[in-house]
């Protein structure tokens, strides 16, 4: 088959905009790709076309995706189009491609190629240790907060001094700056890099070694980036630096930029057109996923955002079921309604459970959903709850492999030496660490000569030396053996099965996870390595394990309904989607209301949620929700006011019906700062606070509302005085002996009396 007929066949099914993006060859191009518009097909077809039709060697292409799974799927699709493996193609996430580059260049930056990649837990442990050494209070300045500030500074390419200058009078900022200053030398001493370093070190390499920059610019003639709207500043600079030749193809959707909280900068999409003059823009607006009604809902929600590059999704799938918007009494009532509805649709033969998903704003919302699905007997799976590689027993055993691969990794040493304990206490470990620092040796080196370490008991010295000898034996084996063999040798030497099983039933489950790790390592060994990769099999295995995220893991029934956060759901789709928890203060989150940028990102997140649905969309909210151990009142999300009324099927649960409230949910009145129930409701139930102050983080009550007190019983609110934490409520209790009492709301522990309201 000649190349002309091949490219014609590949592009025959593309719409004009898609074809334009695929057939563009030289020069910068920004593809504005709406949800469900076929951007993956465009990307894979373009790469295959560059290789087959334009004669570009695969090794000259640098393609960035945002998940490992997407990279694997795209490479498979490209191979299918080409009918051969695109050997040499660099395709993967920013972190995985940077790690691959740094393995080749590590020595130029003062690292060895065996460097360890620290995940968030590893870095947190190191930061905590540095704070203790510098005598910073970990209570006043929680290490997680310090870690977040440092990571944010790195993503913005700031130095420790620059971070300190952002707020000279904020003690937390100054502490973070000081720890930041000592973190980088500590990482280098451990021959380790964190996730942020994987983005920054290539830029440092290019700045310090212009010859290497010239090499990679010549090496990668074509640069392609997926999900461009989610790049942070360092990632953007990497693309801008390597893509100096201008052959840069970026695909993104400013309406789906939802990672500002971890450093993503939506302005990169606007800056691209300035930094790459002559950029061609192509809009992919034809949606192949959803019905027109679903798209009408999504277009309505996103429209109020300012500064958009602008597009309107359309589809050939006219009509479709209306969007069901249901009001529930509380989170349990909401979850049970969704479970019953999913069960009804499955029994009616409309869709199977695997075609259905429940999306929520925060992980904590999964609890009520899981309970309701279990009670209803509905199979389900939770995606992205806890990464397999974040489990304690998995991280413990991986610490051994990390130490085998990188003997300088003191954090891995500290984790491995304590599992099993070996009769070595924290004091002995601290003594070894201090001695190692005095001797300018790694902890593993010091353990190997523990008989020279003063202050250790004879049995502890032998335990340290035995541990060091074990690591050395495994190191010798790892030089030639695949990771699974090294792992199995470690498990046998440690008698790890007996160690875990001694913990009882929970230990048995942990051992099964370790067995799964062993199976994973064995399966991984069957993958053929890239001939250009200079890393050992163990080094590559550990790097991939470190770079896997919780989004790559699932728990539960493979054929069941899916439960996940909206962030995790990005890029996925289902025939049926229920978006739960649509209440102000929860979605959008209360803290997002502090700035326009925060609120607009929440609106984009809502847009992402709605566009996951292909056929049917459910929206739900609860009039009260337990948050932080308290039952707090809820007001329907402000995002619902932008839904076109003609596409909605507004319902309420049976519990809400009993409460006496109308079926239609409360809507914002665009002409005032109050809420109103339905389109014809009277103002008799308006809140006492203006809309902009309404949040689930503070309870709201109204005159005439029925409440229940844990001691005084049920009653009716007669009036309210004060605001905020000083808000007082006057309640006439039904029990004559209790009478009327004035209570401070924040301390009263009042709950809505649903049954009483319906009386």
XYZ file of C-alpha atoms in Angstrom, residues 89-700:
612
model
C 9.329 7.233 19.520
C 9.513 9.255 22.726
C 5.938 9.266 24.033
C 4.866 9.550 27.657
C 4.100 11.973 30.460
C 6.261 15.016 31.119
C 7.699 13.276 34.167
C 8.456 9.967 32.478
C 10.097 11.599 29.446
C 12.122 13.947 31.648
C 13.239 11.026 33.807
C 14.334 9.211 30.650
C 16.308 12.234 29.486
C 17.891 12.737 32.907
C 19.043 9.106 33.094
C 21.226 9.933 30.101
C 22.432 13.281 31.439
C 22.465 12.851 35.227
C 26.251 12.987 35.633
C 26.356 16.469 34.111
C 24.104 17.671 36.959
C 26.011 15.954 39.755
C 23.765 12.865 40.011
C 24.371 9.289 39.000
C 22.037 7.613 36.542
C 20.770 5.418 39.428
C 19.005 8.403 41.033
C 15.813 7.730 42.974
C 12.536 9.492 42.200
C 10.955 10.610 45.478
C 7.181 10.530 45.611
C 5.162 12.862 47.828
C 5.543 10.660 50.913
C 9.310 10.386 50.464
C 9.685 14.128 50.088
C 7.379 14.780 53.035
C 9.498 12.514 55.229
C 12.647 14.367 54.172
C 11.046 17.770 54.767
C 9.913 16.697 58.226
C 13.456 15.577 59.057
C 14.934 18.862 57.790
C 12.426 20.856 59.832
C 13.343 18.932 62.970
C 17.051 19.492 62.313
C 16.394 23.226 61.874
C 14.160 23.212 64.980
C 11.049 24.453 63.197
C 7.818 23.515 64.954
C 5.976 20.868 62.920
C 2.820 21.763 64.845
C 2.876 25.456 63.991
C 4.073 24.748 60.452
C 2.740 21.359 59.302
C 5.202 19.637 56.944
C 2.453 19.084 54.362
C 1.842 22.838 54.232
C 5.568 23.493 53.864
C 5.799 20.844 51.145
C 2.902 22.434 49.251
C 4.527 25.879 49.382
C 7.848 24.510 48.153
C 6.208 22.549 45.335
C 4.239 25.609 44.242
C 7.445 27.668 44.182
C 9.219 25.017 42.114
C 6.371 24.839 39.620
C 6.682 28.597 39.193
C 10.473 28.222 38.823
C 11.189 30.269 41.950
C 14.360 30.067 44.043
C 14.267 29.841 47.868
C 15.152 33.545 48.063
C 12.397 34.438 45.623
C 9.911 32.468 47.715
C 11.020 34.313 50.850
C 10.587 37.657 49.093
C 6.938 36.949 48.269
C 5.973 37.737 51.870
C 8.826 38.802 54.194
C 6.466 39.065 57.176
C 4.793 35.665 56.864
C 6.593 33.255 59.172
C 5.280 30.204 57.309
C 6.697 31.507 54.020
C 10.065 32.137 55.656
C 10.143 28.639 57.158
C 9.251 27.095 53.792
C 11.988 29.148 52.119
C 14.593 27.980 54.640
C 13.577 24.328 54.268
C 13.516 24.748 50.483
C 17.098 26.001 50.621
C 18.262 22.860 52.415
C 15.979 20.446 50.537
C 17.808 20.574 47.230
C 21.282 19.777 48.672
C 19.692 16.980 50.745
C 18.087 15.495 47.635
C 21.365 15.651 45.735
C 23.213 14.000 48.636
C 20.682 11.162 48.459
C 21.078 10.994 44.659
C 17.341 11.683 44.468
C 14.922 13.949 42.607
C 11.316 14.762 43.408
C 8.559 15.154 40.816
C 9.133 18.892 40.494
C 12.865 18.372 39.933
C 12.089 16.164 36.952
C 10.738 19.294 35.267
C 13.386 21.732 36.508
C 16.593 19.739 36.042
C 16.319 19.469 32.221
C 16.048 23.270 32.091
C 19.113 23.548 34.326
C 20.925 21.100 32.055
C 20.098 23.139 28.964
C 21.146 26.379 30.656
C 24.471 25.014 31.885
C 25.267 22.845 28.860
C 24.257 24.577 25.612
C 25.672 21.673 23.627
C 23.057 19.344 25.143
C 20.298 21.820 24.316
C 21.518 21.929 20.728
C 21.548 18.131 20.645
C 17.944 17.744 21.832
C 16.689 20.510 19.566
C 18.236 18.682 16.647
C 17.080 15.315 17.963
C 13.400 16.217 18.308
C 12.267 17.866 15.075
C 8.606 17.603 16.093
C 7.105 18.236 19.519
C 3.480 17.350 20.325
C 1.701 18.058 23.606
C -1.681 16.743 24.730
C -3.793 18.441 27.460
C -1.771 21.610 26.956
C -4.094 23.616 29.203
C -2.778 21.669 32.215
C 0.901 22.570 31.801
C 2.664 24.515 34.529
C 5.312 27.131 33.903
C 8.270 24.730 34.032
C 6.608 22.328 31.597
C 5.786 25.171 29.247
C 9.380 26.413 29.372
C 10.631 22.913 28.550
C 8.409 22.769 25.460
C 9.338 26.313 24.449
C 13.048 25.568 24.850
C 13.148 22.240 23.015
C 10.642 23.437 20.406
C 12.810 26.346 19.271
C 12.467 25.049 15.698
C 8.739 26.012 15.890
C 7.428 22.568 14.866
C 5.257 22.443 17.975
C 1.758 20.971 17.940
C -0.268 21.514 21.107
C -3.787 20.271 21.815
C -5.857 21.625 24.649
C -9.128 23.035 25.886
C -9.079 26.133 28.052
C -12.560 25.157 29.262
C -11.077 22.003 30.810
C -8.176 23.598 32.689
C -8.780 22.230 36.205
C -5.351 21.874 37.802
C -4.545 25.424 38.883
C -4.229 24.176 42.462
C -1.153 22.175 41.469
C 0.492 24.838 39.353
C -1.173 24.560 35.931
C -1.380 27.933 34.195
C -4.228 28.431 31.771
C -2.467 31.502 30.407
C 0.032 29.188 28.692
C -2.580 28.713 25.952
C -2.707 32.447 25.347
C 1.063 32.902 25.674
C 1.662 30.166 23.102
C 0.357 32.369 20.303
C 2.757 35.141 21.359
C 5.807 32.961 21.967
C 5.270 31.073 18.704
C 4.505 33.771 16.121
C 2.375 32.706 13.203
C 0.571 30.038 15.196
C -2.301 28.437 13.320
C -5.382 27.837 15.474
C -7.785 25.021 14.690
C -11.016 24.556 16.638
C -12.469 21.076 17.087
C -16.086 21.821 18.002
C -17.907 18.728 16.769
C -18.580 16.454 19.731
C -18.801 12.714 19.041
C -19.713 11.718 22.571
C -22.785 13.382 23.988
C -26.360 14.157 23.068
C -27.276 17.745 22.235
C -29.103 18.097 25.553
C -25.959 17.170 27.514
C -23.957 19.659 25.449
C -26.588 22.366 25.985
C -26.151 21.871 29.721
C -22.346 22.015 29.468
C -22.329 25.029 27.141
C -24.690 26.848 29.504
C -22.530 26.209 32.562
C -19.245 27.309 30.964
C -20.558 30.381 29.131
C -20.206 32.873 32.042
C -16.419 32.335 32.292
C -14.383 35.302 31.061
C -11.244 35.261 28.913
C -12.141 32.067 27.033
C -10.570 31.450 23.641
C -14.090 30.641 22.580
C -15.876 27.664 21.067
C -19.309 26.056 21.167
C -19.674 22.297 21.095
C -22.202 20.795 18.707
C -23.177 17.246 17.858
C -25.086 15.223 15.306
C -26.835 13.420 18.196
C -29.939 15.581 18.393
C -32.312 15.359 21.341
C -31.768 12.814 24.081
C -33.166 12.400 27.573
C -33.572 15.529 29.663
C -31.090 16.283 32.444
C -32.575 15.052 35.716
C -31.911 17.456 38.603
C -32.895 15.898 41.930
C -33.097 17.478 45.380
C -32.403 15.227 48.393
C -32.744 15.608 52.145
C -29.142 14.733 52.993
C -26.162 12.837 51.568
C -27.582 9.435 52.518
C -30.911 10.243 50.888
C -29.053 11.488 47.803
C -26.924 8.330 47.551
C -29.892 6.012 48.030
C -31.857 7.817 45.308
C -28.970 7.460 42.846
C -28.545 3.778 43.762
C -32.263 3.098 43.241
C -32.264 4.967 39.930
C -29.221 3.071 38.654
C -30.877 -0.166 39.726
C -34.110 0.796 37.961
C -32.336 1.645 34.714
C -30.267 -1.546 34.812
C -33.317 -3.752 35.456
C -35.199 -2.001 32.657
C -32.402 -2.980 30.303
C -31.503 0.643 29.512
C -27.847 0.378 30.530
C -25.630 -2.012 32.470
C -23.950 -0.951 35.704
C -20.572 -0.717 33.981
C -22.104 2.035 31.793
C -22.829 4.209 34.834
C -20.664 6.515 36.933
C -21.092 8.759 39.962
C -18.774 11.777 40.064
C -18.178 13.959 43.108
C -16.103 17.000 44.047
C -14.256 15.543 47.053
C -13.077 12.040 47.938
C -14.974 12.090 51.227
C -18.275 11.987 49.333
C -17.617 8.420 48.221
C -18.481 7.005 51.652
C -22.247 7.558 51.447
C -22.279 6.352 47.828
C -20.393 3.163 48.684
C -22.732 2.427 51.587
C -25.838 2.949 49.447
C -24.505 0.777 46.632
C -23.574 -2.008 49.059
C -27.033 -1.933 50.645
C -28.643 -2.068 47.212
C -26.399 -4.915 46.080
C -25.014 -2.898 43.173
C -21.481 -3.867 42.083
C -19.183 -0.852 41.987
C -15.555 0.140 41.810
C -13.773 3.145 43.284
C -11.132 4.649 41.018
C -8.202 6.684 42.272
C -8.914 6.216 45.985
C -5.466 4.949 47.016
C -2.739 4.099 44.565
C -1.588 0.495 44.775
C 1.964 1.778 45.082
C 0.982 3.984 48.037
C 0.028 1.028 50.248
C 2.216 0.616 53.306
C 3.410 -2.912 52.606
C 4.147 -2.123 48.961
C 6.125 1.009 49.826
C 8.016 -0.944 52.507
C 9.236 -3.640 50.136
C 9.914 -1.149 47.344
C 12.213 0.688 49.779
C 14.505 -2.347 49.644
C 14.595 -2.247 45.857
C 15.227 1.490 45.873
C 18.174 1.020 48.191
C 19.492 -1.769 45.987
C 19.312 0.526 42.950
C 20.589 3.627 44.761
C 22.715 3.031 47.895
C 22.764 6.799 48.566
C 19.011 6.873 49.272
C 18.937 7.424 53.040
C 15.144 7.795 53.083
C 14.821 4.307 51.584
C 17.306 3.053 54.175
C 15.255 4.522 57.028
C 12.096 2.839 55.764
C 13.665 -0.543 54.977
C 15.660 -0.882 58.202
C 12.471 -0.690 60.267
C 10.621 -3.488 58.403
C 11.035 -5.930 60.071
C 12.433 -4.171 63.154
C 15.418 -6.560 63.724
C 15.768 -5.385 67.313
C 16.942 -1.970 66.115
C 15.266 0.931 67.887
C 14.822 4.560 66.833
C 17.679 5.668 69.098
C 20.116 3.281 67.400
C 19.005 4.477 63.967
C 19.503 8.095 65.055
C 22.991 7.217 66.306
C 23.879 5.593 62.981
C 22.537 8.600 61.063
C 24.571 11.087 63.114
C 27.707 8.991 62.718
C 27.165 8.637 58.975
C 26.852 12.423 58.674
C 30.053 12.919 60.702
C 31.865 10.417 58.494
C 30.375 11.891 55.290
C 29.023 8.476 54.370
C 25.622 7.161 53.439
C 23.668 5.319 56.123
C 24.095 2.067 54.198
C 27.866 2.504 54.170
C 27.841 3.254 57.889
C 25.679 0.173 58.548
C 28.253 -1.987 56.774
C 30.901 -0.912 59.283
C 28.566 -0.631 62.271
C 31.162 -2.347 64.494
C 33.045 0.985 64.402
C 30.012 3.073 65.380
C 30.278 4.146 69.040
C 27.332 3.783 71.357
C 25.698 0.734 69.738
C 25.045 -2.556 71.501
C 26.760 -5.647 69.979
C 23.471 -7.180 68.775
C 22.463 -3.905 67.089
C 25.832 -3.667 65.338
C 25.374 -7.171 63.972
C 21.827 -6.366 62.852
C 23.039 -3.312 60.923
C 25.862 -5.287 59.310
C 23.480 -8.110 58.390
C 21.130 -5.617 56.750
C 23.956 -4.048 54.739
C 25.138 -7.511 53.636
C 21.603 -8.369 52.454
C 21.418 -5.210 50.348
C 24.831 -5.953 48.876
C 23.774 -9.486 47.883
C 20.645 -8.128 46.238
C 22.715 -5.478 44.447
C 24.935 -8.142 42.943
C 21.872 -10.035 41.757
C 20.176 -6.935 40.358
C 23.023 -6.298 37.931
C 21.698 -9.044 35.658
C 18.406 -10.351 37.060
C 14.946 -8.923 36.237
C 13.105 -6.984 38.988
C 10.775 -9.894 39.841
C 13.734 -12.156 40.683
C 15.343 -9.510 42.897
C 12.012 -8.852 44.600
C 11.412 -12.545 45.250
C 14.908 -12.916 46.702
C 14.258 -10.021 49.067
C 10.905 -11.462 50.204
C 12.515 -14.833 50.879
C 15.477 -13.387 52.781
C 13.170 -11.286 54.957
C 10.602 -14.064 55.448
C 8.221 -11.238 54.643
C 5.168 -13.467 54.362
C 5.490 -14.662 57.968
C 6.148 -11.094 59.090
C 2.897 -9.832 57.527
C 0.765 -12.832 58.458
C 1.720 -12.297 62.104
C -0.458 -9.157 61.957
C -3.614 -11.273 61.628
C -6.379 -10.974 58.993
C -5.210 -7.519 57.907
C -1.717 -8.926 57.407
C -3.074 -11.620 55.100
C -4.617 -8.925 52.906
C -1.320 -7.046 52.918
C 0.521 -10.186 51.819
C -1.874 -10.523 48.894
C -0.917 -6.997 47.858
C 2.760 -7.960 47.978
C 2.001 -11.015 45.843
C 0.274 -8.692 43.387
C 3.413 -6.526 43.345
C 5.473 -9.606 42.527
C 3.063 -10.537 39.731
C 3.222 -6.976 38.427
C 7.028 -7.078 38.392
C 6.966 -10.404 36.552
C 4.531 -9.077 33.933
C 6.576 -5.899 33.576
C 9.701 -7.963 32.809
C 7.999 -9.283 29.698
C 7.908 -5.791 28.175
C 10.768 -5.252 25.750
C 12.997 -2.359 26.746
C 13.742 0.521 24.415
C 17.246 -0.101 23.058
C 18.141 3.544 23.734
C 17.320 3.289 27.433
C 20.528 3.036 29.425
C 18.787 2.341 32.748
C 18.847 -1.160 34.213
C 15.580 -3.122 34.354
C 15.323 -2.500 38.111
C 15.882 1.236 37.660
C 13.199 1.426 34.977
C 10.753 -0.604 37.052
C 11.226 1.662 40.082
C 10.889 4.808 37.968
C 7.602 3.642 36.478
C 6.292 2.617 39.898
C 7.152 6.058 41.302
C 5.452 7.855 38.418
C 2.197 5.888 38.566
C -0.665 7.846 40.124
C -3.793 6.846 42.011
C -5.704 7.499 38.781
C -4.027 4.441 37.284
C -5.481 2.134 39.948
C -8.956 0.830 40.694
C -10.610 -1.026 43.538
C -13.762 -3.098 43.347
C -15.894 -4.848 40.728
C -14.539 -4.435 37.204
C -18.054 -4.677 35.731
C -19.707 -2.467 38.308
C -20.674 1.185 38.377
C -17.775 3.617 38.735
C -17.293 6.040 41.629
C -14.616 8.727 41.338
C -13.784 12.388 41.796
C -14.330 14.719 38.862
C -10.605 15.430 38.621
C -9.950 11.710 38.212
C -12.712 11.407 35.603
C -11.128 13.875 33.195
C -10.639 12.226 29.815
C -13.139 9.434 30.525
C -16.750 8.909 29.467
C -19.829 6.832 30.331
C -23.325 6.531 28.849
C -24.794 7.525 32.239
C -23.251 10.037 34.646
C -24.571 11.287 37.988
C -22.865 14.408 39.348
C -23.549 14.549 43.079
C -23.115 17.211 45.734
C -24.077 20.260 43.668
C -24.272 22.663 46.595
C -22.647 26.011 47.141
C -19.697 25.582 49.459
C -19.096 22.057 48.195
C -19.292 22.585 44.428
C -18.068 25.229 44.021
C -15.892 24.820 47.115
C -16.199 27.627 49.625
C -12.548 28.652 49.326
C -12.883 29.067 45.561
C -15.320 31.935 46.105
C -12.459 34.112 47.366
C -11.289 34.906 43.838
C -12.640 35.057 40.306
C -9.912 32.663 39.128
C -10.898 30.125 41.770
C -14.585 30.299 40.905
C -13.906 30.032 37.177
C -11.769 26.933 37.690
C -14.626 25.362 39.661
C -16.951 26.212 36.772
C -14.541 24.519 34.355
C -14.540 21.490 36.637
C -18.341 21.407 36.434
C -18.074 21.591 32.639
C -15.698 18.613 32.697
C -18.148 16.669 34.867
C -21.126 17.291 32.587
C -19.250 16.416 29.403
C -18.365 12.941 30.716
C -21.963 11.858 29.952
C -22.862 10.364 26.588
C -26.602 9.653 26.893
C -28.007 10.540 30.291
C -27.030 13.093 32.909
C -28.201 13.240 36.527
C -27.472 16.161 38.855
C -28.128 15.931 42.583
C -27.854 18.133 45.633
C -28.720 17.770 49.312
C -30.498 20.236 51.534
C -28.243 19.148 54.404
C -24.922 17.318 54.433
C -22.679 16.024 57.198
C -19.324 17.701 56.903
C -16.668 17.573 59.586
C -19.019 15.670 61.886
C -21.766 18.298 61.665
C -24.998 18.350 59.708
C -24.839 21.563 57.686
C -27.531 23.099 55.503
C -27.115 23.142 51.751
C -28.135 25.535 49.016
C -28.122 24.381 45.418
C -24.975 25.243 43.458
C -24.915 28.571 41.657
C -23.865 26.661 38.544
C -27.384 25.279 38.143
C -28.762 28.730 37.336
C -26.971 28.578 33.996
C -28.651 25.339 32.903
C -31.220 26.007 30.143
C -34.647 25.431 31.815
C -36.100 23.606 28.816
C -33.681 20.678 29.181
C -34.309 19.958 32.878
C -36.428 17.305 34.541
C -36.579 18.567 38.125
C -37.330 15.984 40.813
C -37.083 15.442 44.555
C -36.599 12.368 46.664
C -39.452 10.951 48.725
C -37.825 12.348 51.873
C -37.876 15.825 50.380
C -41.497 15.350 49.390
C -42.336 14.509 53.003
C -40.574 17.662 54.134
C -43.119 19.796 52.307
C -40.721 21.553 49.949
C -41.637 22.169 46.316
C -40.172 19.972 43.575
C -38.197 22.668 41.850
C -34.736 23.383 43.271
C -33.856 26.874 44.502
C -32.398 29.088 41.796
C -30.393 32.243 41.906
C -32.432 35.326 41.171
C -30.199 37.251 38.798
C -31.887 40.501 39.802
C -31.172 40.300 43.525
C -28.907 38.742 46.120
C -31.486 36.258 47.369
C -32.487 32.741 46.461
C -35.971 31.714 45.494
C -37.672 28.339 45.236
C -38.704 27.549 41.675
C -39.874 30.246 39.280
C -42.984 31.304 41.196
C -41.910 30.992 44.811
C -42.635 33.772 47.268
C -39.853 35.379 49.332
C -41.113 33.826 52.571
C -38.167 31.433 52.758
C -35.276 33.669 51.750
C -32.013 33.204 53.680
C -30.873 35.712 56.246
C -27.496 36.137 54.509
C -26.705 37.512 51.054
C -25.821 35.030 48.336
C -22.150 35.856 48.212
C -21.782 34.848 51.868
C -23.657 31.565 51.533
C -21.393 28.559 52.069
C -21.718 25.105 53.459
C -18.923 26.001 55.815
C -21.415 27.990 57.950
C -24.956 26.949 58.915
C -27.949 28.968 57.668
